[in-house]
Coordinates of C-alpha atoms in Angstrom, one line a residue:
X1 CA 28.7 0.9 28.6
X2 CA 25.7 -0.8 27.0
X3 CA 25.7 -4.5 26.4
X4 CA 25.6 -4.9 22.1
X5 CA 22.1 -6.0 20.9
X6 CA 20.9 -8.8 20.0
X7 CA 19.5 -7.0 16.7
X8 CA 21.2 -4.8 14.0
X9 CA 19.7 -2.0 12.4
X10 CA 19.6 -2.3 9.0
X11 CA 21.1 1.5 9.2
X12 CA 24.0 0.0 10.7
X13 CA 24.4 -3.4 8.1
X14 CA 24.3 -0.1 5.5
X15 CA 26.9 1.6 7.6
X16 CA 29.0 -1.8 7.6
X17 CA 29.0 -1.5 3.8
X18 CA 25.7 -4.1 3.3
X19 CA 25.9 -7.5 5.7
X20 CA 26.6 -11.3 4.5
X21 CA 24.3 -10.8 1.3
X22 CA 26.3 -10.7 -2.3
X23 CA 23.9 -8.8 -4.0
X24 CA 23.5 -6.2 -0.9
X25 CA 26.8 -5.4 -0.3
X26 CA 26.9 -4.1 -4.1
X27 CA 24.1 -2.4 -4.0
X28 CA 25.9 -0.6 -1.1
X29 CA 28.8 -0.6 -2.9
X30 CA 26.9 1.2 -6.0
X31 CA 25.7 4.1 -3.8
X32 CA 29.1 5.3 -2.3
X33 CA 29.7 7.9 -5.0
X34 CA 25.7 8.1 -5.2
X35 CA 23.5 11.2 -4.8
X36 CA 21.3 10.3 -1.8
X37 CA 18.3 11.5 -0.1
X38 CA 17.0 10.3 3.3
X39 CA 13.4 10.0 4.3
X40 CA 14.2 10.2 8.1
X41 CA 12.7 10.6 11.6
X42 CA 13.4 11.0 15.4
X43 CA 14.0 6.8 15.4
X44 CA 16.0 6.7 12.5
X45 CA 18.7 6.0 14.5
X46 CA 21.4 3.6 15.0
X47 CA 22.1 1.4 17.5
X48 CA 24.5 3.9 19.4
X49 CA 21.8 6.5 18.9
X50 CA 23.3 8.5 15.6
X51 CA 20.7 10.3 14.0
X52 CA 20.5 8.3 10.5
X53 CA 21.8 11.4 8.9
X54 CA 24.6 12.3 11.1
X55 CA 25.8 8.7 10.3
X56 CA 25.4 8.6 6.9
X57 CA 27.1 11.8 6.3
X58 CA 30.2 10.9 8.8
X59 CA 30.7 7.5 6.7
X60 CA 31.7 9.3 3.8
X61 CA 28.1 9.2 1.5
X62 CA 27.4 12.3 -0.6
X63 CA 24.0 13.1 1.1
X64 CA 21.9 16.3 -0.1
X65 CA 18.7 16.3 0.9
X66 CA 16.2 14.7 3.9
X67 CA 12.5 14.4 3.4
X68 CA 10.3 14.8 6.5
X69 CA 7.3 12.1 7.1
X70 CA 4.4 13.4 9.6
X71 CA 5.3 14.8 12.6
X72 CA 8.6 15.5 10.7
X73 CA 11.8 15.1 10.3
X74 CA 13.6 15.7 13.6
X75 CA 9.6 15.5 15.1
X76 CA 8.6 18.9 15.6
X77 CA 5.5 18.5 15.2
X78 CA 4.5 17.1 18.4
X79 CA 0.7 16.7 18.0
X80 CA -1.1 14.7 15.0
X81 CA -2.7 15.5 11.9
X82 CA -0.1 19.0 11.9
X83 CA 1.3 19.4 8.6
X84 CA 5.1 20.4 8.0
X85 CA 5.9 22.9 5.7
X86 CA 9.6 22.7 3.5
X87 CA 12.5 24.4 5.3
X88 CA 16.6 24.3 5.7
X89 CA 17.8 22.1 8.9
X90 CA 19.8 23.6 11.2
X91 CA 22.3 20.8 11.7
X92 CA 23.4 19.6 8.3
X93 CA 22.2 22.5 6.0
X94 CA 20.4 20.6 4.2
X95 CA 17.1 20.9 2.2
X96 CA 14.1 19.4 4.2
X97 CA 11.5 18.1 1.8
X98 CA 7.8 17.6 3.9
X99 CA 5.9 14.7 2.6
X100 CA 3.0 15.2 5.3
X101 CA 0.6 18.5 4.2
X102 CA -0.4 19.6 1.0
X103 CA 2.8 17.2 -0.4
X104 CA 2.9 13.4 0.2
X105 CA 4.5 12.4 -2.3
X106 CA 8.2 13.1 -3.2
X107 CA 7.8 15.9 -6.9
X108 CA 10.0 15.6 -9.3
X109 CA 11.5 18.8 -8.5
X110 CA 12.2 16.9 -4.8
X111 CA 14.1 13.6 -6.9
X112 CA 15.7 16.2 -9.0
X113 CA 19.7 15.1 -9.0
X114 CA 19.3 12.5 -6.4
X115 CA 20.5 8.7 -7.5
X116 CA 18.9 6.8 -4.9
X117 CA 16.7 7.6 -1.7
X118 CA 17.4 5.9 1.1
X119 CA 14.5 5.2 3.4
X120 CA 14.3 4.8 6.9
X121 CA 12.0 5.1 9.2
X122 CA 10.6 3.0 12.8
X123 CA 7.1 1.4 11.6
X124 CA 5.0 -0.1 14.1
X125 CA 3.2 -2.4 12.2
X126 CA -0.4 -1.1 12.0
X127 CA -1.6 -0.4 8.6
X128 CA -3.3 3.1 9.8
X129 CA 0.4 4.2 10.7
X130 CA 1.2 6.4 8.1
X131 CA 4.9 6.0 7.5
X132 CA 3.9 3.3 5.3
X133 CA 2.3 4.8 3.3
X134 CA 4.6 7.8 2.4
X135 CA 6.9 4.6 1.7
X136 CA 4.8 3.7 -1.1
X137 CA 4.1 7.0 -2.1
X138 CA 7.9 7.5 -2.5
X139 CA 8.5 4.3 -4.0
X140 CA 6.1 5.0 -7.0
X141 CA 7.6 8.6 -7.5
X142 CA 11.2 7.0 -7.5
X143 CA 9.6 4.4 -10.3
X144 CA 8.7 7.4 -12.4
X145 CA 11.9 9.5 -11.7
X146 CA 14.0 6.4 -12.7
X147 CA 15.8 7.3 -8.6
X148 CA 16.7 3.4 -7.1
X149 CA 14.8 3.5 -3.6
X150 CA 16.7 1.6 -0.7
X151 CA 14.8 0.5 2.4
X152 CA 17.2 0.2 5.8
X153 CA 14.5 -2.4 7.4
X154 CA 14.2 -2.0 11.1
X155 CA 12.4 -4.7 13.7
X156 CA 8.1 -5.0 13.6
X157 CA 8.2 -3.8 17.3
X158 CA 4.8 -5.9 18.1
X159 CA 6.5 -9.0 16.3
X160 CA 5.6 -10.4 12.7
X161 CA 3.7 -13.3 14.2
X162 CA 0.2 -12.5 14.2
X163 CA -2.2 -10.6 12.0
X164 CA -5.3 -9.1 13.6
X165 CA -8.5 -7.4 11.5
X166 CA -10.1 -6.7 8.3
X167 CA -8.2 -6.4 5.3
X168 CA -8.6 -2.4 3.8
X169 CA -11.1 -2.5 1.0
X170 CA -10.6 -0.3 -2.0
X171 CA -12.9 2.3 -2.0
X172 CA -11.7 2.9 1.5
X173 CA -8.5 3.6 0.6
X174 CA -6.7 7.1 2.1
X175 CA -4.0 8.3 3.7
X176 CA -4.4 5.5 6.7
X177 CA -4.3 3.1 3.7
X178 CA -3.4 2.5 0.3
X179 CA -3.1 -0.8 0.0
X180 CA -5.6 -4.4 0.8
X181 CA -3.7 -5.1 3.9
X182 CA -5.0 -5.7 7.6
X183 CA -5.6 -3.7 10.1
X184 CA -2.4 -5.4 12.0
X185 CA 0.1 -6.9 9.2
X186 CA 3.0 -8.3 10.7
X187 CA 5.6 -6.7 8.0
X188 CA 8.8 -5.2 8.9
X189 CA 9.0 -1.9 6.2
X190 CA 11.4 -3.9 4.0
X191 CA 9.4 -6.7 3.6
X192 CA 6.1 -4.3 2.5
X193 CA 8.4 -2.6 0.7
X194 CA 8.8 -5.7 -1.7
X195 CA 5.2 -7.2 -1.4
X196 CA 4.2 -3.1 -2.7
X197 CA 6.9 -3.9 -5.4
X198 CA 5.4 -6.5 -7.3
X199 CA 1.9 -7.7 -6.0
X200 CA 1.1 -4.4 -6.4
X201 CA 2.7 -3.1 -9.1
X202 CA 4.8 0.0 -8.1
X203 CA 8.3 -1.3 -9.6
X204 CA 10.8 0.5 -8.8
X205 CA 14.4 -0.1 -8.6
X206 CA 14.6 -1.6 -5.0
X207 CA 17.1 -2.6 -2.4
X208 CA 16.2 -3.2 0.9
X209 CA 18.7 -4.0 3.6
X210 CA 17.9 -6.6 6.5
X211 CA 18.6 -6.2 9.7
X212 CA 20.3 -9.0 11.4
X213 CA 19.4 -11.0 14.2
X214 CA 15.7 -10.3 14.1
X215 CA 13.1 -13.3 14.4
X216 CA 9.6 -13.1 13.7
X217 CA 8.4 -13.6 17.6
X218 CA 10.4 -11.3 19.1
X219 CA 9.1 -8.7 21.3
X220 CA 11.1 -5.0 21.2
X221 CA 12.3 -5.4 24.6
X222 CA 14.2 -9.2 22.9
X223 CA 15.6 -7.0 20.4
X224 CA 18.1 -5.4 22.5
X225 CA 17.9 -1.9 21.0
X226 CA 16.8 1.3 22.4
X227 CA 13.2 2.5 21.9
X228 CA 13.5 5.9 20.4
X229 CA 10.0 7.4 19.8
X230 CA 8.2 7.0 16.3
X231 CA 5.6 9.6 16.9
X232 CA 5.2 11.3 19.6
X233 CA 2.1 9.5 20.9
X234 CA 4.1 6.2 20.9
X235 CA 6.2 7.0 23.6
X236 CA 6.7 3.4 24.7
X237 CA 6.5 -0.2 23.7
X238 CA 3.7 -0.7 25.4
X239 CA 2.0 2.0 23.7
X240 CA 2.4 0.4 20.5
X241 CA 1.7 -3.1 21.7
X242 CA -2.4 -1.7 22.1
X243 CA -2.4 0.6 19.4
X244 CA -3.4 -1.8 16.7
X245 CA -7.0 -1.6 18.2
X246 CA -6.5 2.0 20.3
X247 CA -5.8 3.7 17.2
X248 CA -9.5 3.1 16.3
X249 CA -10.8 5.1 19.3
X250 CA -9.5 8.3 17.1
X251 CA -12.4 7.9 14.9
X252 CA -15.2 8.5 18.3
X253 CA -15.5 11.1 20.3
X254 CA -13.7 9.3 23.3
X255 CA -10.5 10.5 24.4
X256 CA -7.5 6.9 23.4
X257 CA -5.1 9.2 25.7
X258 CA -4.0 11.8 23.5
X259 CA -2.4 14.5 26.3
X260 CA -1.3 12.4 29.0
X261 CA 1.6 10.2 30.0
X262 CA -0.2 7.1 28.2
X263 CA -2.1 7.5 25.1
X264 CA -3.7 4.6 23.7
X265 CA -3.6 2.8 27.3
X266 CA -5.8 5.2 28.5
X267 CA -9.5 5.7 27.3
X268 CA -12.4 7.7 28.4
X269 CA -15.2 11.0 28.3
X270 CA -16.5 13.1 30.5
X271 CA -20.0 10.9 29.9
X272 CA -18.1 7.6 30.5
X273 CA -18.9 5.4 34.0
X274 CA -15.1 3.8 34.5
X275 CA -16.6 1.1 37.0
X276 CA -19.2 0.1 34.9
X277 CA -17.3 -0.3 31.5
X278 CA -14.5 -2.3 33.1
X279 CA -17.0 -4.4 34.3
X280 CA -18.5 -4.9 31.2
X281 CA -14.6 -5.5 30.0
X282 CA -14.4 -8.1 32.4
X283 CA -17.8 -10.3 31.2
X284 CA -16.0 -10.2 28.0
X285 CA -13.2 -12.4 29.3
X286 CA -10.8 -11.0 27.1
X287 CA -7.2 -12.9 27.0
X288 CA -4.0 -11.4 27.9
X289 CA -5.1 -7.6 29.1
X290 CA -6.8 -6.7 32.7
X291 CA -8.7 -3.5 32.9
X292 CA -8.6 -0.8 35.9
X293 CA -11.6 1.6 36.3
X294 CA -9.6 5.3 36.2
X295 CA -9.8 9.4 35.7
X296 CA -7.8 11.5 33.7
X297 CA -7.5 14.7 31.8
X298 CA -6.1 15.3 28.7
X299 CA -4.2 18.0 28.2
X300 CA -4.8 18.7 24.9
X301 CA -6.5 17.2 21.9
X302 CA -10.2 15.6 22.3
X303 CA -11.5 17.0 25.7
X304 CA -8.8 18.7 27.1
X305 CA -8.6 20.1 30.6
X306 CA -12.1 18.0 31.4
X307 CA -12.4 15.3 33.7
X308 CA -12.7 12.0 31.8
X309 CA -13.9 8.6 33.2
X310 CA -12.3 5.4 31.6
X311 CA -10.1 2.6 31.8
X312 CA -6.4 1.9 31.6
X313 CA -5.3 -1.3 29.8
X314 CA -2.8 -3.2 31.5
X315 CA -1.3 -5.9 29.1
X316 CA -0.1 -8.9 30.8
X317 CA 0.3 -11.5 28.6
X318 CA 1.0 -9.9 24.9
X319 CA 1.3 -12.9 23.0
X320 CA -1.9 -14.2 24.2
X321 CA -4.0 -10.5 23.9
X322 CA -6.1 -9.3 20.8
X323 CA -5.6 -5.4 20.6
X324 CA -7.9 -5.4 17.9
X325 CA -10.9 -7.1 19.9
X326 CA -10.4 -5.7 22.8
X327 CA -10.9 -2.4 21.3
X328 CA -13.9 -3.4 19.7
X329 CA -15.3 -4.7 22.9
X330 CA -14.3 -1.3 24.4
X331 CA -16.6 0.5 22.1
X332 CA -18.8 -1.6 21.8
X333 CA -18.8 -1.1 25.4
X334 CA -18.8 2.7 25.2
X335 CA -22.2 2.8 23.2
X336 CA -24.2 0.4 25.2
X337 CA -23.5 2.5 28.3
X338 CA -23.7 6.1 27.1
X339 CA -25.5 5.9 23.7
X340 CA -26.9 9.6 23.7
X341 CA -23.4 10.4 24.1
X342 CA -21.1 8.3 22.2
X343 CA -20.8 9.2 18.4
X344 CA -18.5 8.3 15.5
X345 CA -16.6 11.8 14.3
X346 CA -17.5 13.2 11.0
X347 CA -14.9 14.0 8.8
X348 CA -12.4 15.7 7.9
X349 CA -9.8 13.3 8.8
X350 CA -6.1 12.1 7.3
X351 CA -6.6 14.6 4.3
X352 CA -10.4 12.2 4.2
X353 CA -13.5 14.6 3.3
X354 CA -16.1 12.3 2.7
X355 CA -16.1 8.9 4.5
X356 CA -16.4 8.5 8.2
X357 CA -12.7 8.6 10.2
X358 CA -13.5 5.1 12.1
X359 CA -14.6 3.2 8.3
X360 CA -11.3 4.6 6.6
X361 CA -9.6 3.5 10.4
X362 CA -11.6 0.0 9.8
X363 CA -11.3 -0.7 6.2
X364 CA -14.7 -0.5 5.7
X365 CA -18.2 0.1 7.9
X366 CA -18.2 -3.3 9.1
X367 CA -17.0 -1.7 12.5
X368 CA -19.3 1.1 12.8
X369 CA -22.2 -0.7 11.6
X370 CA -21.6 -3.5 13.7
X371 CA -21.2 -1.6 16.8
X372 CA -24.6 -0.1 16.0
X373 CA -26.5 -2.7 15.6
X374 CA -25.4 -4.0 18.8
X375 CA -22.9 -7.0 17.1
X376 CA -20.7 -9.6 19.1
X377 CA -17.0 -8.9 18.8
X378 CA -16.8 -12.5 16.8
X379 CA -19.8 -11.1 14.2
X380 CA -17.7 -7.7 14.0
X381 CA -14.9 -10.0 13.1
X382 CA -16.6 -12.3 11.3
X383 CA -14.8 -13.3 7.5
X384 CA -11.3 -11.3 9.1
X385 CA -9.5 -14.9 9.5
X386 CA -10.3 -16.4 5.7
X387 CA -9.2 -12.3 4.5
X388 CA -6.2 -12.8 6.9
X389 CA -5.1 -16.3 5.1
X390 CA -5.5 -15.0 2.0
X391 CA -2.8 -11.5 2.6
X392 CA -0.2 -14.5 4.7
X393 CA -0.1 -16.3 1.4
X394 CA 0.2 -13.8 -0.9
X395 CA 2.9 -12.1 1.3
X396 CA 5.0 -15.4 2.2
X397 CA 7.2 -15.1 -0.9
X398 CA 8.0 -11.7 0.6
X399 CA 9.3 -13.1 3.9
X400 CA 12.8 -11.9 5.1
X401 CA 12.8 -12.9 8.5

């Protein structure tokens, strides 16, 4: 029998009536006879691994519809940027509305007849992960339709202490960044929802049901919760630790390890010398990480079926590791070692047809321009600390843990 987890997810708190807060208990009681929708994905499970839709129905709530984010409500889409269709869920018989495709914001027709929309997605603490923006758009739709929005909060798997990278510039808004948030934001979904609702003026009727027992300095292992992949290419907590930086490789012609068993921990290309890359990274003296020269052959996505040279990241000290700075050094190294082969990808990317993918991932042109000019990582990150301080000040009053 598995030991009791140190952290209780918001879903479990909801199912048992709302926890210690009188206001949250009252809000949950008010949903007992409400018509509910649920935004869910495969990681939407109780601490005992029961899928949230099944658990909510088993608890006697009137669940009327499911909504699926990127990769689908049951994770049926295994690759990146593959759209989902609307369909009928084979398990529950409920309609499933896709929120990743031509429609990314719930329509009035989707919300018709609902009293409240539950949100239960496991986020990973990175601005470019689309689930946070599915939440923001759903909050907007609920505000317009007069539907209550309820966040069943979950831990940030990479912790809530550190923030990294630049804050998104408004002219680079896209579905991988709709509001001025740093690359690694350090918030839970519930905290982000509170900030978006007040500071960004969404103004929906919002209830957040917090986790119990979570601390900002916790690793995922500290929570005691089982890990369920929130998306197919984040298979382990280790992949989440490197993701805030290594996701930037998506904006280049290098493989970020998709099509391997270690996505985002492997990086490389057919034209890259792994020994030279690792030697250069060693000279950068990056904290908390070691690099192993390696070769790998992706089975799908970039360079599928081709032998790639590159490196595997081995995070030795997670608290010291700086994933964003590390990724900058990798990109700069690849460009310096293979200037005629390395390239930034052209759009489209995540529904953006004009701006370069690397620019919407970074939140502006600074990374691309800096790497092309041979700038150091310190020079590329210049100004980010001040942006992070301002963001931290703006979210302070909305923190729950």
